[in-house]
Amino acid sequence: MTSRRRFLLATTAAAAGMAACSRPEEKPDDAHPSASTPPSTSSTEPAPPPSPEEIARQRVPADLRARIASLMHVGVRNADDARAKLAEGVGGLFVASWADPRLLYEPGRDLAALRHEAGHRFATSIDFEGGRVQRHQQVLGSFPSARELAATGDTDLVRDTGYTIGLSLRRHGVTVDFAPVLDIDVAALDVIGDRSFSPDPTVVGRFGAAFAEGLNSAGVAPVYKHFPGHGRASGDTHYTQAITPPLEELYSLDLPPFATALARRPAAVMMGHMVVPGLGADGLPSTLDGIAYQLLRTGDYPGGRKFSGLVYTDDLSGMRAISDIFSLPDAVTTAIEAGADQALWSSGAQVAEAIDAVQHAVESGRIPERRIDEAAHRLQLQLYWAGV
């Protein structure tokens, strides 16, 4: 770990040195008023610049269907597939493990080119945690797992690793990283394992926040996952329904990492597909349950605080905890109705059908239009902070 740390710190220092060499252009002397210039006699004060909130609000599409489409965050196979999805107006492109890696680097067909071509702003995302979940590492690099990082006990190293990952992602056009994992590892679940920093919720929260801070410093939006905690669930939601301990038991172990991380480094959150006894409707996965989103938004758990950031669903197409019980358009509609701001599905299938379903739900009165408006505004605010 000592040599790895030296490498990471050297990489970070090199990046910082490059940034330091880029100075803002100096204004010529005549850009400043001379001493002989008479003072302005106008009594009109200049209008204050708009706040980020106001700018984001101005960017929200006026058209209802365009607003709804911006809530769709979908997987793409290649540049042509991405262009087709962007033509539908989606708000995010997800680069899955099976996507053409040239999306990350080929001029004219990469994410940067797509952003230049598109007629609207959109996010670009990937799963890149380090360890066994780091997609397209042949392009983006290879990094230690969360467990390996935590074993060093070095918060600065964790932050630096997040920063170095973030630099690589942003250099290749990615603006959102679905990381870090804030689940605790106490049940020997293969799906979590070394993706978790620790069995100790305090350690998970502290290192998760540090990793997120590093990503954010590099211009990449971090996403904490999987709320309200997958670490003690009964199985893997990729393959089956997964049930957590009752809600009152999550208060002591599974939820504290989210409280700690959100207090230290605010970020977006991914809602998991777990069924939580005592939380909302029996048997309903958290991604589709309005009570789960209410828990996150109100911070009504030990150490929690009110949360107004962006909330993603976990994958609605590639995980049987959802696909076994809902069609994709129904899952997307139900998730947005429940409180999701970005409906994520890796297959990228049925985009038009999903938009149609949500639009029908709004026009029929099932989903209030203000639900669409607030979600679209949160996306635009994230894009603003990412410089998109």
Tab-separated table of C-alpha atoms in Angstrom:
chain	number	residue	atom	x	y	z
A	1	MET	CA	0.000	0.000	0.000
A	2	THR	CA	2.962	2.330	0.542
A	3	SER	CA	3.987	2.223	-3.135
A	4	ARG	CA	0.358	2.590	-4.209
A	5	ARG	CA	-0.019	5.638	-2.011
A	6	ARG	CA	3.144	7.175	-3.440
A	7	PHE	CA	1.754	6.580	-6.932
A	8	LEU	CA	-1.612	8.100	-6.089
A	9	LEU	CA	-0.096	11.129	-4.399
A	10	ALA	CA	2.276	11.643	-7.324
A	11	THR	CA	-0.620	11.471	-9.759
A	12	THR	CA	-2.594	13.949	-7.696
A	13	ALA	CA	0.375	16.286	-7.435
A	14	ALA	CA	0.916	16.143	-11.200
A	15	ALA	CA	-2.725	16.975	-11.831
A	16	ALA	CA	-2.540	19.846	-9.361
A	17	GLY	CA	0.626	21.098	-11.042
A	18	MET	CA	-1.070	21.127	-14.439
A	19	ALA	CA	-3.972	23.092	-12.984
A	20	ALA	CA	-1.578	25.564	-11.372
A	21	CYS	CA	0.103	26.192	-14.723
A	22	SER	CA	-3.189	27.308	-16.227
A	23	ARG	CA	-3.659	30.887	-15.099
A	24	PRO	CA	-6.679	33.074	-15.860
A	25	GLU	CA	-5.870	35.542	-18.634
A	26	GLU	CA	-4.763	38.861	-17.152
A	27	LYS	CA	-6.799	41.894	-18.135
A	28	PRO	CA	-4.920	44.774	-19.821
A	29	ASP	CA	-4.355	47.917	-17.822
A	30	ASP	CA	-7.051	49.767	-19.744
A	31	ALA	CA	-9.613	47.282	-18.459
A	32	HIS	CA	-9.475	49.160	-15.161
A	33	PRO	CA	-10.970	52.668	-14.844
A	34	SER	CA	-8.360	55.421	-14.620
A	35	ALA	CA	-8.207	57.879	-11.798
A	36	SER	CA	-9.647	60.541	-14.102
A	37	THR	CA	-12.761	58.541	-14.937
A	38	PRO	CA	-15.733	60.283	-13.339
A	39	PRO	CA	-17.757	58.180	-10.926
A	40	SER	CA	-21.063	56.838	-12.143
A	41	THR	CA	-24.020	58.930	-11.162
A	42	SER	CA	-26.568	56.215	-11.849
A	43	SER	CA	-28.690	55.352	-8.856
A	44	THR	CA	-29.674	51.983	-10.336
A	45	GLU	CA	-27.920	49.117	-8.572
A	46	PRO	CA	-26.893	46.240	-10.841
A	47	ALA	CA	-29.063	43.175	-10.461
A	48	PRO	CA	-27.409	40.431	-8.408
A	49	PRO	CA	-26.340	37.398	-10.434
A	50	PRO	CA	-28.831	34.538	-10.422
A	51	SER	CA	-28.246	31.836	-7.840
A	52	PRO	CA	-27.443	28.259	-8.880
A	53	GLU	CA	-30.986	27.325	-7.844
A	54	GLU	CA	-32.405	29.991	-10.156
A	55	ILE	CA	-30.148	28.998	-13.042
A	56	ALA	CA	-31.171	25.357	-12.648
A	57	ARG	CA	-34.828	26.341	-12.577
A	58	GLN	CA	-34.413	28.327	-15.783
A	59	ARG	CA	-32.854	25.290	-17.449
A	60	VAL	CA	-35.785	22.969	-16.729
A	61	PRO	CA	-37.597	22.248	-20.018
A	62	ALA	CA	-40.954	23.964	-20.409
A	63	ASP	CA	-42.473	21.048	-22.314
A	64	LEU	CA	-43.940	18.340	-20.067
A	65	ARG	CA	-42.675	15.426	-22.138
A	66	ALA	CA	-39.172	16.905	-22.243
A	67	ARG	CA	-39.233	17.322	-18.463
A	68	ILE	CA	-40.297	13.706	-18.028
A	69	ALA	CA	-37.650	12.471	-20.468
A	70	SER	CA	-34.976	14.264	-18.441
A	71	LEU	CA	-35.767	11.933	-15.526
A	72	MET	CA	-34.664	8.897	-17.552
A	73	HIS	CA	-31.084	7.684	-17.042
A	74	VAL	CA	-30.426	4.823	-19.431
A	75	GLY	CA	-27.731	2.423	-20.515
A	76	VAL	CA	-26.261	2.733	-23.997
A	77	ARG	CA	-24.318	0.266	-26.143
A	78	ASN	CA	-22.386	2.626	-28.410
A	79	ALA	CA	-22.434	6.105	-29.925
A	80	ASP	CA	-25.288	5.390	-32.332
A	81	ASP	CA	-27.416	3.928	-29.553
A	82	ALA	CA	-26.601	6.934	-27.378
A	83	ARG	CA	-27.683	9.312	-30.145
A	84	ALA	CA	-31.015	7.504	-30.397
A	85	LYS	CA	-31.555	7.772	-26.633
A	86	LEU	CA	-30.606	11.450	-26.624
A	87	ALA	CA	-33.093	12.049	-29.426
A	88	GLU	CA	-35.757	10.870	-26.966
A	89	GLY	CA	-34.532	13.569	-24.559
A	90	VAL	CA	-33.109	11.390	-21.772
A	91	GLY	CA	-31.342	13.160	-18.927
A	92	GLY	CA	-28.540	10.648	-18.442
A	93	LEU	CA	-26.450	8.048	-20.270
A	94	PHE	CA	-25.073	5.085	-18.313
A	95	VAL	CA	-21.887	3.436	-19.589
A	96	ALA	CA	-22.325	-0.196	-18.564
A	97	SER	CA	-19.648	-2.882	-18.582
A	98	TRP	CA	-20.873	-4.156	-21.951
A	99	ALA	CA	-20.858	-0.720	-23.624
A	100	ASP	CA	-18.397	0.020	-26.410
A	101	PRO	CA	-15.333	1.418	-24.592
A	102	ARG	CA	-14.778	3.832	-27.481
A	103	LEU	CA	-17.537	5.912	-25.898
A	104	LEU	CA	-14.814	6.943	-23.474
A	105	TYR	CA	-12.080	7.943	-25.889
A	106	GLU	CA	-12.781	7.929	-29.645
A	107	PRO	CA	-12.975	11.467	-31.088
A	108	GLY	CA	-16.256	12.086	-32.859
A	109	ARG	CA	-18.002	9.150	-31.198
A	110	ASP	CA	-17.194	9.596	-27.529
A	111	LEU	CA	-19.208	11.195	-24.743
A	112	ALA	CA	-17.650	14.589	-25.395
A	113	ALA	CA	-18.770	14.481	-29.030
A	114	LEU	CA	-22.264	13.396	-28.038
A	115	ARG	CA	-22.483	16.281	-25.595
A	116	HIS	CA	-21.465	18.694	-28.332
A	117	GLU	CA	-24.082	17.283	-30.720
A	118	ALA	CA	-27.012	17.029	-28.325
A	119	GLY	CA	-29.613	19.727	-28.106
A	120	HIS	CA	-29.930	19.472	-24.336
A	121	ARG	CA	-27.809	18.962	-21.233
A	122	PHE	CA	-27.395	15.461	-19.852
A	123	ALA	CA	-25.369	13.512	-17.295
A	124	THR	CA	-23.020	10.622	-18.042
A	125	SER	CA	-22.455	7.891	-15.468
A	126	ILE	CA	-20.584	4.698	-14.687
A	127	ASP	CA	-20.123	2.158	-11.884
A	128	PHE	CA	-16.548	2.723	-10.729
A	129	GLU	CA	-15.887	1.839	-7.095
A	130	GLY	CA	-12.431	0.267	-7.390
A	131	GLY	CA	-11.751	-3.415	-6.792
A	132	ARG	CA	-14.141	-5.769	-8.567
A	133	VAL	CA	-16.529	-3.003	-9.637
A	134	GLN	CA	-14.533	-0.716	-11.919
A	135	ARG	CA	-15.912	-0.736	-15.444
A	136	HIS	CA	-13.631	-0.292	-18.458
A	137	GLN	CA	-10.521	-0.278	-16.338
A	138	GLN	CA	-8.420	-0.862	-19.469
A	139	VAL	CA	-9.278	2.753	-20.310
A	140	LEU	CA	-9.925	4.310	-16.919
A	141	GLY	CA	-7.296	2.573	-14.779
A	142	SER	CA	-7.312	0.053	-11.942
A	143	PHE	CA	-7.707	0.931	-8.271
A	144	PRO	CA	-7.978	-0.896	-4.925
A	145	SER	CA	-11.293	-1.965	-3.447
A	146	ALA	CA	-12.989	-0.047	-0.664
A	147	ARG	CA	-11.919	-2.740	1.805
A	148	GLU	CA	-8.267	-2.471	0.755
A	149	LEU	CA	-8.364	1.297	1.102
A	150	ALA	CA	-9.977	1.149	4.535
A	151	ALA	CA	-7.368	-1.358	5.713
A	152	THR	CA	-4.757	1.396	5.484
A	153	GLY	CA	-6.674	3.491	8.012
A	154	ASP	CA	-5.638	6.522	5.965
A	155	THR	CA	-8.488	8.936	5.245
A	156	ASP	CA	-6.249	11.102	3.063
A	157	LEU	CA	-5.366	8.104	0.899
A	158	VAL	CA	-9.055	7.292	0.434
A	159	ARG	CA	-9.758	10.899	-0.539
A	160	ASP	CA	-6.783	10.964	-2.919
A	161	THR	CA	-7.932	7.732	-4.547
A	162	GLY	CA	-11.394	9.170	-5.089
A	163	TYR	CA	-9.799	12.261	-6.598
A	164	THR	CA	-7.557	10.264	-8.941
A	165	ILE	CA	-10.498	8.127	-10.061
A	166	GLY	CA	-12.526	11.281	-10.578
A	167	LEU	CA	-9.820	12.856	-12.741
A	168	SER	CA	-9.779	9.779	-14.969
A	169	LEU	CA	-13.561	9.643	-15.241
A	170	ARG	CA	-13.934	13.334	-16.023
A	171	ARG	CA	-11.099	13.221	-18.555
A	172	HIS	CA	-13.101	10.555	-20.389
A	173	GLY	CA	-16.406	12.407	-20.283
A	174	VAL	CA	-18.054	10.895	-17.188
A	175	THR	CA	-19.814	13.279	-14.780
A	176	VAL	CA	-21.423	10.850	-12.283
A	177	ASP	CA	-19.911	7.886	-10.437
A	178	PHE	CA	-22.245	5.421	-8.740
A	179	ALA	CA	-19.894	5.150	-5.779
A	180	PRO	CA	-19.063	4.833	-2.946
A	181	VAL	CA	-20.876	1.913	-1.331
A	182	LEU	CA	-22.090	2.784	2.182
A	183	ASP	CA	-23.362	-0.701	2.991
A	184	ILE	CA	-21.801	-2.457	5.963
A	185	ASP	CA	-20.320	-5.924	5.477
A	186	VAL	CA	-21.498	-8.061	8.377
A	187	ALA	CA	-23.490	-10.820	6.658
A	188	ALA	CA	-20.853	-12.231	4.284
A	189	LEU	CA	-22.962	-11.311	1.242
A	190	ASP	CA	-20.978	-11.873	-1.946
A	191	VAL	CA	-22.741	-8.940	-3.594
A	192	ILE	CA	-21.289	-6.576	-0.955
A	193	GLY	CA	-18.099	-8.078	0.513
A	194	ASP	CA	-15.000	-6.010	-0.199
A	195	ARG	CA	-17.098	-3.347	-1.913
A	196	SER	CA	-17.837	-2.223	1.652
A	197	PHE	CA	-15.229	-0.257	3.559
A	198	SER	CA	-15.892	-2.104	6.810
A	199	PRO	CA	-18.360	-3.909	9.089
A	200	ASP	CA	-18.130	-0.818	11.319
A	201	PRO	CA	-20.722	1.842	10.374
A	202	THR	CA	-18.534	4.665	11.689
A	203	VAL	CA	-15.638	3.599	9.473
A	204	VAL	CA	-17.939	3.209	6.461
A	205	GLY	CA	-19.386	6.691	6.870
A	206	ARG	CA	-16.007	8.352	7.388
A	207	PHE	CA	-14.234	6.708	4.459
A	208	GLY	CA	-17.296	6.959	2.226
A	209	ALA	CA	-17.402	10.714	2.753
A	210	ALA	CA	-13.670	11.006	2.038
A	211	PHE	CA	-13.971	9.045	-1.211
A	212	ALA	CA	-16.940	11.209	-2.235
A	213	GLU	CA	-14.998	14.368	-1.443
A	214	GLY	CA	-12.214	13.223	-3.742
A	215	LEU	CA	-14.605	12.529	-6.607
A	216	ASN	CA	-16.322	15.858	-6.115
A	217	SER	CA	-13.008	17.731	-6.119
A	218	ALA	CA	-12.292	16.228	-9.536
A	219	GLY	CA	-15.618	17.422	-10.930
A	220	VAL	CA	-17.500	14.120	-10.680
A	221	ALA	CA	-20.747	13.766	-8.738
A	222	PRO	CA	-20.580	10.909	-6.191
A	223	VAL	CA	-23.615	8.763	-5.402
A	224	TYR	CA	-23.952	7.024	-2.032
A	225	LYS	CA	-25.521	3.564	-2.246
A	226	HIS	CA	-27.614	1.509	-1.436
A	227	PHE	CA	-30.067	3.320	0.866
A	228	PRO	CA	-31.334	2.260	3.408
A	229	GLY	CA	-28.631	-0.454	3.535
A	230	HIS	CA	-27.989	-3.696	1.634
A	231	GLY	CA	-25.308	-5.147	3.900
A	232	ARG	CA	-27.582	-7.408	5.953
A	233	ALA	CA	-30.165	-8.241	3.292
A	234	SER	CA	-31.204	-11.839	2.705
A	235	GLY	CA	-29.800	-12.038	-0.810
A	236	ASP	CA	-28.664	-10.319	-3.985
A	237	THR	CA	-31.291	-8.111	-5.633
A	238	HIS	CA	-29.744	-8.877	-9.032
A	239	TYR	CA	-31.259	-12.355	-8.761
A	240	THR	CA	-34.030	-12.372	-6.187
A	241	GLN	CA	-36.018	-10.429	-3.646
A	242	ALA	CA	-33.788	-9.338	-0.765
A	243	ILE	CA	-35.219	-8.631	2.676
A	244	THR	CA	-33.360	-6.615	5.299
A	245	PRO	CA	-33.778	-6.817	9.065
A	246	PRO	CA	-36.712	-4.738	10.359
A	247	LEU	CA	-36.397	-0.969	10.118
A	248	GLU	CA	-35.749	-0.526	13.843
A	249	GLU	CA	-32.662	-2.749	13.484
A	250	LEU	CA	-31.362	-0.700	10.539
A	251	TYR	CA	-31.247	2.342	12.818
A	252	SER	CA	-28.219	1.023	14.700
A	253	LEU	CA	-26.002	-0.327	11.893
A	254	ASP	CA	-27.177	0.231	8.328
A	255	LEU	CA	-28.422	3.827	8.373
A	256	PRO	CA	-25.649	5.541	10.403
A	257	PRO	CA	-23.131	5.464	7.504
A	258	PHE	CA	-25.559	7.508	5.425
A	259	ALA	CA	-26.050	9.964	8.284
A	260	THR	CA	-22.286	10.372	8.727
A	261	ALA	CA	-21.429	10.648	5.039
A	262	LEU	CA	-24.248	13.054	4.174
A	263	ALA	CA	-23.258	15.293	7.088
A	264	ARG	CA	-19.588	15.350	6.053
A	265	ARG	CA	-19.926	15.442	2.256
A	266	PRO	CA	-23.409	15.949	0.753
A	267	ALA	CA	-23.944	13.899	-2.406
A	268	ALA	CA	-26.621	12.160	-4.435
A	269	VAL	CA	-28.057	8.890	-3.124
A	270	MET	CA	-29.065	5.642	-4.821
A	271	MET	CA	-32.140	3.893	-3.465
A	272	GLY	CA	-31.733	0.117	-3.225
A	273	HIS	CA	-34.228	-2.594	-4.149
A	274	MET	CA	-34.366	-4.194	-0.696
A	275	VAL	CA	-37.634	-4.933	1.064
A	276	VAL	CA	-37.522	-3.428	4.571
A	277	PRO	CA	-40.028	-4.832	7.087
A	278	GLY	CA	-41.687	-1.994	8.943
A	279	LEU	CA	-40.992	0.524	6.186
A	280	GLY	CA	-43.923	1.211	3.878
A	281	ALA	CA	-45.935	-1.453	2.096
A	282	ASP	CA	-45.182	-5.086	2.863
A	283	GLY	CA	-43.112	-6.742	0.145
A	284	LEU	CA	-42.492	-3.557	-1.852
A	285	PRO	CA	-38.846	-2.815	-2.753
A	286	SER	CA	-37.568	0.491	-1.390
A	287	THR	CA	-37.039	1.903	-4.894
A	288	LEU	CA	-40.792	1.771	-5.468
A	289	ASP	CA	-41.909	2.762	-1.971
A	290	GLY	CA	-42.696	6.388	-1.181
A	291	ILE	CA	-42.098	5.817	2.536
A	292	ALA	CA	-38.463	4.908	1.827
A	293	TYR	CA	-37.933	8.184	-0.030
A	294	GLN	CA	-39.692	10.019	2.792
A	295	LEU	CA	-37.260	8.466	5.286
A	296	LEU	CA	-34.329	9.710	3.216
A	297	ARG	CA	-35.772	13.178	2.628
A	298	THR	CA	-36.776	13.845	6.239
A	299	GLY	CA	-33.641	12.305	7.765
A	300	ASP	CA	-35.895	10.677	10.347
A	301	TYR	CA	-33.285	8.174	11.538
A	302	PRO	CA	-30.442	8.441	14.065
A	303	GLY	CA	-28.062	11.192	13.011
A	304	GLY	CA	-30.045	11.889	9.856
A	305	ARG	CA	-30.780	15.311	8.457
A	306	LYS	CA	-33.113	16.661	5.808
A	307	PHE	CA	-31.961	15.738	2.315
A	308	SER	CA	-32.781	17.743	-0.800
A	309	GLY	CA	-30.305	16.195	-3.235
A	310	LEU	CA	-30.772	13.999	-6.277
A	311	VAL	CA	-32.015	10.432	-5.762
A	312	TYR	CA	-31.370	7.650	-8.280
A	313	THR	CA	-33.003	4.258	-8.419
A	314	ASP	CA	-30.859	1.189	-8.606
A	315	ASP	CA	-31.063	-0.573	-11.983
A	316	LEU	CA	-34.724	-1.124	-12.870
A	317	SER	CA	-34.079	-3.449	-15.813
A	318	GLY	CA	-31.195	-5.711	-14.863
A	319	MET	CA	-32.247	-6.777	-11.372
A	320	ARG	CA	-34.870	-9.437	-10.775
A	321	ALA	CA	-36.017	-7.936	-7.477
A	322	ILE	CA	-37.835	-5.478	-9.768
A	323	SER	CA	-38.139	-7.134	-13.182
A	324	ASP	CA	-39.863	-10.217	-11.734
A	325	ILE	CA	-42.770	-8.130	-10.445
A	326	PHE	CA	-43.006	-5.019	-12.669
A	327	SER	CA	-42.727	-4.266	-16.357
A	328	LEU	CA	-40.089	-1.654	-17.098
A	329	PRO	CA	-42.542	1.196	-17.867
A	330	ASP	CA	-44.503	0.366	-14.704
A	331	ALA	CA	-41.339	0.237	-12.596
A	332	VAL	CA	-40.152	3.602	-13.933
A	333	THR	CA	-43.548	5.196	-13.338
A	334	THR	CA	-43.884	3.782	-9.833
A	335	ALA	CA	-40.345	4.821	-8.870
A	336	ILE	CA	-40.846	8.416	-10.016
A	337	GLU	CA	-44.231	8.535	-8.308
A	338	ALA	CA	-42.590	7.270	-5.105
A	339	GLY	CA	-39.904	9.968	-5.144
A	340	ALA	CA	-37.043	8.994	-7.468
A	341	ASP	CA	-35.509	11.878	-9.412
A	342	GLN	CA	-33.635	9.684	-11.886
A	343	ALA	CA	-34.985	6.328	-13.036
A	344	LEU	CA	-31.924	4.254	-13.953
A	345	TRP	CA	-31.998	1.186	-16.161
A	346	SER	CA	-28.966	-0.373	-17.757
A	347	SER	CA	-30.657	-2.111	-20.694
A	348	GLY	CA	-31.786	1.181	-22.212
A	349	ALA	CA	-34.852	-0.617	-23.562
A	350	GLN	CA	-38.350	0.841	-23.929
A	351	VAL	CA	-37.356	4.461	-23.424
A	352	ALA	CA	-40.293	5.894	-25.366
A	353	GLU	CA	-42.703	3.516	-23.618
A	354	ALA	CA	-41.413	4.560	-20.189
A	355	ILE	CA	-41.775	8.250	-21.027
A	356	ASP	CA	-45.285	7.572	-22.348
A	357	ALA	CA	-46.233	5.751	-19.150
A	358	VAL	CA	-45.047	8.559	-16.891
A	359	GLN	CA	-46.713	11.184	-19.076
A	360	HIS	CA	-50.011	9.296	-18.903
A	361	ALA	CA	-49.648	9.084	-15.106
A	362	VAL	CA	-49.176	12.853	-14.915
A	363	GLU	CA	-52.004	13.693	-17.292
A	364	SER	CA	-54.366	11.325	-15.486
A	365	GLY	CA	-53.570	12.924	-12.132
A	366	ARG	CA	-51.778	9.912	-10.647
A	367	ILE	CA	-48.456	11.805	-10.443
A	368	PRO	CA	-48.615	15.537	-9.602
A	369	GLU	CA	-46.778	17.657	-12.160
A	370	ARG	CA	-44.827	19.278	-9.328
A	371	ARG	CA	-43.190	15.859	-8.724
A	372	ILE	CA	-41.785	16.015	-12.255
A	373	ASP	CA	-40.766	19.650	-11.812
A	374	GLU	CA	-38.801	19.095	-8.593
A	375	ALA	CA	-36.991	16.075	-10.016
A	376	ALA	CA	-36.085	17.900	-13.233
A	377	HIS	CA	-34.827	20.865	-11.200
A	378	ARG	CA	-32.592	18.637	-9.071
A	379	LEU	CA	-31.032	17.153	-12.198
A	380	GLN	CA	-30.338	20.580	-13.665
A	381	LEU	CA	-28.765	21.696	-10.399
A	382	GLN	CA	-26.419	18.699	-10.441
A	383	LEU	CA	-25.514	19.440	-14.065
A	384	TYR	CA	-24.828	23.064	-13.167
A	385	TRP	CA	-22.420	22.109	-10.392
A	386	ALA	CA	-20.727	19.659	-12.788
A	387	GLY	CA	-20.174	22.473	-15.268
A	388	VAL	CA	-22.461	20.895	-17.873
